[in-house]
XYZ file of C-alpha atoms in Angstrom:
592
model
C -13.859 38.305 -106.900
C -13.335 38.576 -103.571
C -10.213 37.080 -102.013
C -11.783 34.793 -99.123
C -13.001 32.984 -101.880
C -10.253 31.868 -104.748
C -9.319 28.973 -103.446
C -12.816 27.506 -103.353
C -13.947 28.410 -106.773
C -11.415 29.205 -108.880
C -8.174 26.198 -108.203
C -8.066 22.697 -107.842
C -5.690 19.937 -107.076
C -3.702 17.614 -109.543
C -5.779 14.541 -109.738
C -8.958 16.175 -107.630
C -12.929 15.998 -108.475
C -12.701 19.617 -110.776
C -16.361 19.066 -112.329
C -18.492 22.198 -112.281
C -21.760 21.265 -110.190
C -23.136 24.234 -109.546
C -23.182 28.932 -110.593
C -24.673 30.459 -107.468
C -25.288 33.979 -108.149
C -25.012 36.248 -105.096
C -24.560 39.994 -105.005
C -21.439 41.682 -107.477
C -21.007 38.222 -107.950
C -21.119 35.082 -110.245
C -19.413 31.402 -108.684
C -17.989 28.423 -110.270
C -18.468 26.086 -107.221
C -16.533 22.997 -108.226
C -16.679 19.595 -106.333
C -13.536 19.541 -104.847
C -14.677 23.095 -103.789
C -18.028 22.825 -102.143
C -16.706 20.249 -99.559
C -14.384 22.930 -98.098
C -17.244 25.811 -98.414
C -19.095 23.190 -96.287
C -16.538 22.377 -93.290
C -15.749 26.811 -92.960
C -20.060 26.708 -92.535
C -19.952 24.535 -90.151
C -17.136 25.562 -88.088
C -18.793 29.748 -88.765
C -15.258 31.073 -90.354
C -16.511 33.711 -92.765
C -16.724 37.304 -92.221
C -18.430 39.011 -95.133
C -21.900 38.560 -96.132
C -21.053 37.484 -99.187
C -18.536 34.539 -98.054
C -20.957 33.720 -95.793
C -23.887 33.581 -98.494
C -22.072 31.618 -100.761
C -21.135 28.951 -97.809
C -24.932 28.755 -96.958
C -25.571 28.539 -100.776
C -23.454 25.671 -101.244
C -24.969 23.707 -98.171
C -27.908 24.129 -99.349
C -26.958 22.404 -102.682
C -25.271 18.852 -100.628
C -28.942 19.003 -98.801
C -30.342 18.621 -102.629
C -27.543 15.943 -103.623
C -28.504 13.434 -100.802
C -29.901 10.907 -101.677
C -33.412 10.519 -101.398
C -34.398 8.645 -98.356
C -31.324 9.819 -96.667
C -30.669 11.779 -93.604
C -28.735 14.995 -94.564
C -27.889 15.433 -90.484
C -26.419 12.738 -89.573
C -23.265 13.665 -92.082
C -24.076 17.769 -91.163
C -23.350 16.984 -87.240
C -21.120 14.596 -87.777
C -18.077 16.590 -86.175
C -20.267 18.760 -83.963
C -20.873 14.794 -82.019
C -17.711 13.804 -81.743
C -16.882 16.922 -80.151
C -19.333 16.345 -77.739
C -19.228 12.254 -77.402
C -22.877 11.504 -78.496
C -22.751 8.396 -80.274
C -26.855 8.142 -82.934
C -27.740 4.719 -82.181
C -29.236 2.568 -85.037
C -32.487 2.390 -83.568
C -32.449 6.397 -83.235
C -31.282 6.507 -86.712
C -34.291 4.351 -87.761
C -36.578 6.231 -85.909
C -35.707 9.511 -87.469
C -35.526 8.084 -91.142
C -39.241 6.452 -90.182
C -40.501 9.093 -89.305
C -39.347 11.898 -91.928
C -40.040 9.194 -94.818
C -43.032 7.360 -94.090
C -44.881 9.326 -91.246
C -44.828 12.982 -92.551
C -43.608 14.051 -89.924
C -46.598 12.974 -87.840
C -45.294 10.731 -84.554
C -45.926 9.210 -81.133
C -42.084 9.256 -79.913
C -43.099 6.020 -77.438
C -39.638 4.328 -76.559
C -38.857 2.584 -73.387
C -37.289 5.495 -70.922
C -33.791 5.881 -71.575
C -33.624 5.268 -75.158
C -33.028 8.969 -76.245
C -36.461 9.859 -77.980
C -34.295 13.757 -76.879
C -32.241 12.606 -79.440
C -34.467 11.379 -82.494
C -36.720 14.140 -82.037
C -33.597 16.409 -82.489
C -32.889 14.746 -85.276
C -36.017 15.113 -87.062
C -35.987 18.756 -86.200
C -32.682 18.956 -87.863
C -33.104 16.834 -90.571
C -36.388 19.681 -91.685
C -34.396 22.924 -90.764
C -31.838 21.520 -92.740
C -34.081 21.030 -95.989
C -36.267 24.405 -95.356
C -39.067 22.449 -94.263
C -38.763 24.258 -90.994
C -39.002 27.404 -89.394
C -41.422 27.844 -86.766
C -40.978 25.887 -84.428
C -42.709 25.195 -80.940
C -41.468 22.953 -78.272
C -43.811 22.497 -75.105
C -42.318 20.674 -72.017
C -43.347 19.967 -68.155
C -41.800 23.096 -66.724
C -39.091 21.509 -65.425
C -37.627 20.339 -68.471
C -36.922 23.466 -70.779
C -34.125 23.985 -70.483
C -33.116 20.990 -70.168
C -34.489 20.411 -73.794
C -32.628 24.321 -74.708
C -29.372 22.321 -73.995
C -29.767 18.866 -75.847
C -30.613 20.991 -78.555
C -28.036 23.441 -78.581
C -25.188 20.906 -77.589
C -26.097 18.450 -80.138
C -28.389 19.849 -82.229
C -26.249 23.248 -82.962
C -30.017 24.506 -83.098
C -30.465 27.072 -80.414
C -33.960 27.260 -78.894
C -35.464 30.393 -76.920
C -37.088 30.334 -73.791
C -40.438 31.802 -73.289
C -40.851 34.169 -70.844
C -43.072 37.075 -71.785
C -45.789 36.670 -74.123
C -44.550 38.557 -76.738
C -41.769 35.898 -77.663
C -44.482 33.623 -79.126
C -45.184 35.390 -82.377
C -41.136 36.562 -82.655
C -39.007 33.443 -82.058
C -38.899 30.932 -85.099
C -38.138 28.043 -82.297
C -39.113 28.873 -79.125
C -39.159 26.137 -75.521
C -41.934 26.533 -73.340
C -44.097 25.097 -70.446
C -47.294 23.443 -71.542
C -48.555 24.588 -67.812
C -48.098 28.506 -69.547
C -48.874 28.159 -72.940
C -52.457 26.565 -71.855
C -52.976 29.559 -70.104
C -54.108 32.532 -71.057
C -53.429 35.451 -72.280
C -50.983 32.527 -74.052
C -53.446 30.475 -75.162
C -55.267 32.505 -77.899
C -51.584 34.063 -79.355
C -50.443 30.582 -79.949
C -53.493 29.153 -81.291
C -53.076 31.341 -83.992
C -49.721 31.062 -85.251
C -49.548 28.835 -87.567
C -46.404 26.570 -86.518
C -44.312 24.476 -89.503
C -43.519 21.895 -86.375
C -44.849 21.069 -82.959
C -42.921 18.605 -80.325
C -44.707 17.818 -76.992
C -42.806 16.080 -74.396
C -44.410 13.497 -71.555
C -47.413 13.700 -73.754
C -48.920 11.621 -71.075
C -50.872 13.897 -69.186
C -52.375 14.526 -72.592
C -54.553 11.379 -72.283
C -58.123 12.730 -70.987
C -59.525 14.122 -73.534
C -61.107 16.552 -71.349
C -58.383 18.559 -69.771
C -57.530 22.572 -70.530
C -54.575 21.177 -71.841
C -55.913 18.412 -74.264
C -57.870 20.707 -75.767
C -54.992 23.273 -76.408
C -53.107 20.906 -78.070
C -55.588 19.366 -80.362
C -56.653 24.043 -81.622
C -52.672 23.906 -82.207
C -52.182 24.957 -85.766
C -49.197 23.208 -87.294
C -47.317 20.434 -90.167
C -45.014 18.321 -88.625
C -45.921 17.023 -85.204
C -43.905 14.427 -82.333
C -44.989 12.758 -79.003
C -42.941 12.090 -76.726
C -43.309 9.695 -74.148
C -42.274 6.517 -72.908
C -46.354 5.388 -71.904
C -48.583 6.274 -74.191
C -51.448 3.556 -72.286
C -51.149 3.736 -68.229
C -54.710 1.944 -67.563
C -57.301 2.718 -70.633
C -57.375 1.825 -73.940
C -59.007 5.528 -74.709
C -56.009 6.948 -73.119
C -54.674 5.483 -76.437
C -57.455 6.607 -78.992
C -57.216 9.997 -76.890
C -53.093 11.407 -78.151
C -52.998 9.154 -81.498
C -55.998 11.395 -82.150
C -53.513 14.828 -81.765
C -51.613 13.532 -83.925
C -53.419 12.054 -86.546
C -57.157 12.592 -86.600
C -59.753 10.028 -88.025
C -57.375 6.704 -87.677
C -58.605 5.321 -85.201
C -61.860 6.236 -86.805
C -64.991 7.894 -84.218
C -64.669 6.773 -80.742
C -67.440 4.580 -81.001
C -66.620 2.796 -84.135
C -62.790 2.001 -82.102
C -65.136 0.982 -79.385
C -67.017 -1.122 -81.211
C -64.177 -2.098 -83.675
C -61.105 -2.742 -80.802
C -62.288 -2.390 -77.331
C -63.565 -5.687 -75.468
C -62.844 -3.468 -72.008
C -60.678 -0.685 -71.987
C -57.956 -2.757 -70.596
C -57.865 -5.327 -73.053
C -58.308 -4.806 -76.998
C -60.471 -6.331 -79.850
C -59.009 -7.416 -83.235
C -55.549 -6.756 -81.300
C -53.368 -7.140 -84.692
C -55.093 -4.950 -86.926
C -55.529 -1.924 -83.889
C -51.443 -2.507 -84.078
C -50.972 -2.898 -87.691
C -52.808 1.445 -87.170
C -50.921 2.420 -84.177
C -47.970 1.198 -86.433
C -48.423 3.810 -88.853
C -48.245 7.155 -86.130
C -46.155 5.973 -82.946
C -42.992 4.264 -82.708
C -41.552 2.512 -79.906
C -38.463 0.808 -79.308
C -37.982 -1.689 -76.584
C -34.667 -2.806 -74.799
C -34.675 -6.376 -75.210
C -34.673 -6.141 -78.545
C -31.330 -5.380 -78.678
C -31.647 -1.099 -79.206
C -29.264 -0.485 -76.847
C -26.762 -1.975 -74.156
C -26.412 -0.035 -70.933
C -23.652 -0.648 -69.071
C -23.765 -2.403 -65.065
C -25.456 -0.515 -61.884
C -22.777 -2.161 -58.666
C -24.219 -1.206 -55.679
C -22.296 -0.929 -52.633
C -24.389 -1.050 -49.231
C -22.314 0.519 -46.261
C -23.876 -0.016 -43.367
C -23.709 2.309 -40.621
C -23.348 2.193 -36.853
C -24.936 4.615 -35.426
C -22.669 5.719 -31.249
C -24.622 5.299 -27.620
C -25.905 8.853 -27.871
C -26.636 8.460 -31.231
C -28.813 5.697 -30.964
C -30.326 7.815 -27.946
C -31.242 10.539 -29.944
C -32.800 8.644 -32.888
C -35.252 6.434 -30.234
C -35.734 9.892 -29.278
C -36.960 12.209 -32.482
C -38.993 8.457 -33.389
C -40.738 8.810 -29.845
C -41.774 12.205 -30.618
C -42.453 11.469 -34.356
C -45.338 8.350 -33.162
C -46.746 10.376 -30.055
C -47.455 13.384 -32.270
C -49.424 11.446 -34.700
C -51.546 9.951 -32.033
C -52.230 13.641 -31.160
C -52.821 14.982 -34.579
C -53.407 12.410 -36.678
C -52.500 11.602 -39.595
C -54.181 14.738 -41.195
C -50.887 16.497 -41.189
C -47.912 14.141 -40.843
C -46.025 15.591 -43.920
C -43.491 17.064 -41.449
C -43.425 13.833 -38.858
C -42.119 11.975 -42.556
C -39.849 14.583 -43.222
C -38.713 15.085 -39.147
C -38.212 10.624 -39.289
C -36.323 11.289 -43.196
C -34.480 13.568 -41.841
C -32.858 12.015 -38.169
C -31.298 8.911 -41.145
C -29.764 12.073 -42.439
C -28.217 14.243 -39.509
C -29.291 16.078 -36.607
C -28.387 19.518 -37.881
C -30.983 19.257 -41.035
C -33.156 17.366 -38.309
C -33.045 20.098 -35.663
C -33.912 22.870 -38.422
C -37.087 20.883 -39.462
C -38.185 20.519 -35.576
C -37.318 24.759 -34.103
C -40.365 24.797 -37.050
C -42.863 22.710 -36.071
C -41.879 24.446 -32.488
C -43.614 27.740 -34.204
C -46.921 26.276 -34.168
C -47.155 24.039 -30.970
C -49.262 25.046 -28.070
C -47.013 27.026 -24.649
C -47.685 23.656 -23.530
C -46.884 21.479 -25.816
C -43.121 22.435 -26.468
C -41.301 21.053 -23.301
C -40.515 17.867 -24.843
C -39.647 19.193 -27.829
C -37.283 22.023 -26.252
C -35.911 19.406 -24.786
C -35.251 17.335 -27.368
C -33.612 20.167 -29.348
C -31.262 20.721 -27.039
C -30.033 17.289 -27.459
C -29.273 18.093 -30.873
C -27.343 20.720 -31.603
C -25.163 19.268 -28.024
C -24.045 16.714 -30.492
C -21.075 17.245 -32.121
C -20.619 13.603 -33.847
C -22.031 12.113 -37.138
C -21.031 8.916 -38.548
C -22.554 9.102 -41.557
C -20.408 11.853 -42.369
C -17.207 9.352 -40.864
C -18.227 6.901 -43.162
C -18.277 8.945 -46.105
C -14.757 10.697 -45.820
C -13.679 6.792 -45.601
C -15.810 5.749 -48.975
C -14.357 9.315 -50.738
C -10.720 8.794 -49.804
C -10.598 5.279 -51.070
C -12.349 5.680 -54.424
C -11.253 7.932 -57.243
C -12.564 10.049 -59.585
C -15.665 12.026 -60.117
C -18.341 11.625 -56.901
C -22.192 12.954 -56.211
C -22.933 13.133 -53.265
C -27.038 12.868 -52.947
C -29.078 14.190 -50.323
C -32.548 15.252 -49.966
C -31.848 17.884 -46.914
C -30.276 21.256 -47.971
C -29.006 21.407 -44.046
C -27.564 17.728 -45.154
C -25.840 19.263 -47.993
C -23.809 21.967 -46.100
C -22.932 19.971 -43.405
C -21.571 16.268 -45.663
C -19.668 19.997 -47.998
C -18.125 21.234 -44.440
C -16.703 18.226 -43.647
C -15.503 16.751 -46.476
C -13.596 20.919 -47.194
C -11.706 20.422 -43.692
C -11.088 17.153 -44.568
C -9.440 18.534 -47.514
C -11.545 17.784 -50.200
C -12.631 20.624 -52.676
C -16.579 20.500 -53.619
C -18.932 21.698 -55.525
C -22.835 22.608 -54.729
C -25.335 21.931 -56.780
C -29.207 22.269 -55.903
C -32.856 23.430 -56.640
C -31.777 27.621 -55.445
C -29.426 28.164 -57.889
C -30.417 29.911 -61.420
C -30.415 27.663 -64.461
C -27.497 28.763 -66.110
C -25.345 28.492 -62.379
C -26.533 25.407 -62.468
C -25.074 24.571 -65.454
C -21.720 26.553 -65.122
C -21.703 24.385 -61.926
C -21.633 20.457 -64.285
C -19.517 22.357 -66.318
C -16.906 23.034 -63.315
C -17.626 19.354 -62.263
C -16.952 17.793 -65.903
C -13.809 19.252 -65.892
C -12.137 19.953 -63.147
C -13.832 19.049 -59.995
C -14.115 15.813 -57.946
C -17.137 16.530 -55.790
C -20.661 17.222 -56.174
C -22.227 17.813 -53.768
C -26.258 17.616 -54.648
C -29.682 18.025 -52.941
C -32.947 16.267 -54.858
C -33.772 18.961 -56.293
C -31.057 20.146 -58.166
C -30.381 16.299 -59.550
C -33.382 17.078 -61.960
C -32.769 18.305 -65.373
C -28.991 17.876 -66.378
C -27.172 15.134 -67.249
C -23.806 13.897 -65.599
C -22.488 10.750 -67.686
C -18.562 11.895 -67.291
C -19.405 10.506 -64.247
C -20.342 7.441 -62.430
C -19.645 7.397 -59.424
C -23.009 7.231 -57.430
C -22.900 7.689 -53.086
C -26.467 8.320 -51.944
C -26.108 9.837 -48.026
C -29.905 9.294 -47.108
C -32.305 7.026 -49.179
C -35.371 8.673 -50.757
C -37.683 6.516 -49.500
C -40.574 6.841 -53.833
C -37.983 4.667 -56.460
C -39.063 7.496 -59.034
C -36.505 9.658 -56.905
C -34.068 7.015 -55.967
C -34.525 6.173 -60.202
C -34.031 9.619 -60.609
C -30.604 10.005 -58.706
C -29.538 7.066 -60.763
C -30.491 7.747 -64.057
C -28.411 11.623 -63.790
C -25.777 9.137 -64.624
C -26.786 5.583 -65.749
C -28.450 7.126 -69.351
C -27.858 6.787 -72.862
C -24.440 7.938 -73.452
C -22.758 6.056 -70.548
C -20.115 4.231 -70.973
C -18.716 2.559 -68.266
C -20.516 1.094 -65.356
C -21.819 2.446 -62.405
C -21.430 2.371 -58.987
C -23.670 3.455 -56.349
C -22.954 3.588 -52.762
C -25.382 3.041 -50.301
C -25.164 4.921 -47.006
C -27.186 3.095 -44.651
C -27.951 3.909 -40.769
C -28.971 0.446 -38.849
C -31.826 -0.296 -36.991
C -33.419 2.339 -37.833
C -36.449 2.627 -41.095
C -33.166 3.462 -43.437
C -32.511 -0.010 -43.135
C -36.209 -0.824 -43.910
C -36.463 1.244 -46.685
C -33.319 -0.268 -48.374
C -34.887 -3.837 -47.646
C -37.812 -2.686 -49.599
C -35.932 -1.012 -52.230
C -33.274 -3.398 -52.491
C -34.048 -6.574 -51.792
C -37.434 -7.046 -52.121
C -38.203 -4.982 -55.230
C -34.487 -4.896 -57.404
C -34.797 -1.232 -57.403
C -30.900 -0.515 -57.935
C -29.713 -2.810 -60.179
C -31.685 -2.940 -63.438
C -34.436 -0.368 -64.136
C -38.083 -1.208 -63.313
C -39.647 -0.144 -66.291
C -41.919 2.473 -66.228
C -42.265 3.445 -62.612
C -44.871 5.875 -63.216
C -46.995 3.230 -63.946
C -46.368 1.228 -62.084
C -46.993 2.678 -58.686
C -50.188 4.412 -60.451
C -51.266 0.959 -60.793
C -51.210 0.386 -57.142
C -53.802 3.053 -56.677
C -52.557 3.593 -53.472
C -54.596 6.913 -52.771
C -51.676 8.181 -51.284
C -48.332 9.007 -51.232
C -45.782 6.564 -51.385
C -44.218 7.944 -48.427
C -47.376 8.233 -46.496
C -48.035 4.386 -47.195
C -44.365 3.584 -45.494
C -45.286 5.927 -43.036
C -48.840 3.873 -42.334
C -46.750 1.613 -41.663
C -43.912 3.064 -39.568
C -46.103 3.891 -37.122
C -48.865 0.942 -37.339
C -46.295 -1.267 -35.589
C -43.855 -0.962 -32.769
C -41.457 -4.051 -33.803
C -38.686 -4.147 -36.318
C -40.008 -7.662 -37.614
C -43.183 -6.399 -38.056
C -42.929 -3.831 -40.222
C -40.102 -5.866 -42.108
C -43.142 -8.324 -42.661
C -45.572 -5.579 -43.613
C -43.074 -3.851 -45.569
C -42.466 -7.464 -47.952
C -46.496 -7.299 -49.077
C -46.414 -4.090 -49.998
C -43.107 -5.037 -51.946
C -45.359 -8.228 -53.475
C -48.117 -5.187 -54.134
C -45.926 -3.864 -56.151
C -43.911 -6.139 -58.177
C -47.947 -7.906 -58.364
C -49.079 -4.086 -60.332
C -45.460 -5.011 -62.829
C -46.383 -8.556 -63.617
C -49.581 -7.151 -64.732
C -48.993 -5.038 -66.704
C -46.478 -6.735 -68.169
C -49.063 -9.362 -68.757
C -51.632 -7.224 -69.566
C -52.505 -7.519 -73.819
C -52.935 -3.672 -74.416
C -49.053 -3.981 -73.295
C -48.871 -6.048 -75.761
C -49.705 -3.646 -78.251
C -47.151 -1.656 -77.740
């Protein structure tokens, strides 16, 4: 017998459990495993301490024996992952464990995970997947996500569940990778779709599944054609405007659960947002859908503490701001609102840094007629001459008063570079995080920031896909106008696993459009203190017909007086609050 096997198969301490559990036949060996030895083998397997194939095979067999001895309706994965979770700081919450058990033992692996935002649907899905892998019930797995979440899924599975998945890059990956993460947008297109639909999958996981609400889309038809034994669909908004959306999603997970659409409409639909027989419908939904809510004691989130920092512009900065604003309004009168995006960008940048403003103005001038260049050229020269940035002065003062790790958010690459220049000159070591980095470099920057960095300067695109719960201080150097983008920033640190209150410092230029935006997002709709619910649903329910940013810009361009702008923004804020109340009161949402 191999010497490595001896301590675990033939020896047992005095007074310990020497019951023979099982005889394991390996090539050239027959091994008798004792109760004490079994646990030792499992620990060695999970620590990956083995150096021969026989040793590995024995450890694998012991692990499977432990799975078989588990109580029938207990999660094997919880014990298996205990040490790993201790290392990476994962705390499985009761609602997540309960959800995983229901999916596996009651729903036979077919479920919509519809928890409210921030309650850890990815953790629940990973736990279910790990359980099936350990029980040898699943081997071939496909995980479909929006493009921006592919790498986040990869890191979550690897870090928290010790699951190494492949990331789809070529059409050959579909057949050769056992566990594959891919963009749904890629998967639904040919030649990929034909390959995927021919493969019998053990398990399919679909993130952001509400994007499949329309049965007429190619994505819906593609997912509906997949061969699958188990299926999980993740969405915080399983229904947005119409009961038919709910019917379509249920049809993907369990066809026939709600009958034909004709019978569903007859039995359960009063109008598109109001159900008939709601209790009966809820009972049917509960068989395939789990929705945990924050107000049911699932998770106690830490507080958000907001610190507004008002920045007064110098006379020279004020003059430049007024001239840029006048240029924006004058240009909008000449060109109309059809090409308003560059003007919105310019108006937002002037509240960030003059460097970013100058670069955008220079790009705009490239497409102007010669007789239109005099004013912007003069403005560009003056922008280049302004050496002071009052916001960066305030940023340095704020950072000097703080300890610990800090993320500074800006929307613009030019502002990011200028902020880093100023902070490095002031003696701080900074790291940059933005959309130009590869996924591997982003992960490395995150690692460096966690281990030894103090200040991370991140652009908007850099804030997507990775989580920073180890940090609890954010400085918004400039503010996005769209509340969804603001929530995404805060959500990088204020999420499940954050153990400290989150401090949000907002640098606000006085008497500018930025001050009006803060009034709308902070005072009017209380964006900073609490998650406003399903923001995408609320904004969709507004039926703006254009972007959130364009709606604000229309108000700004239509009124000269600050008081009038404030009044119009107040009315807009009231519409947002009414939309939220309308959703909260909807009998459709009471089903969930």
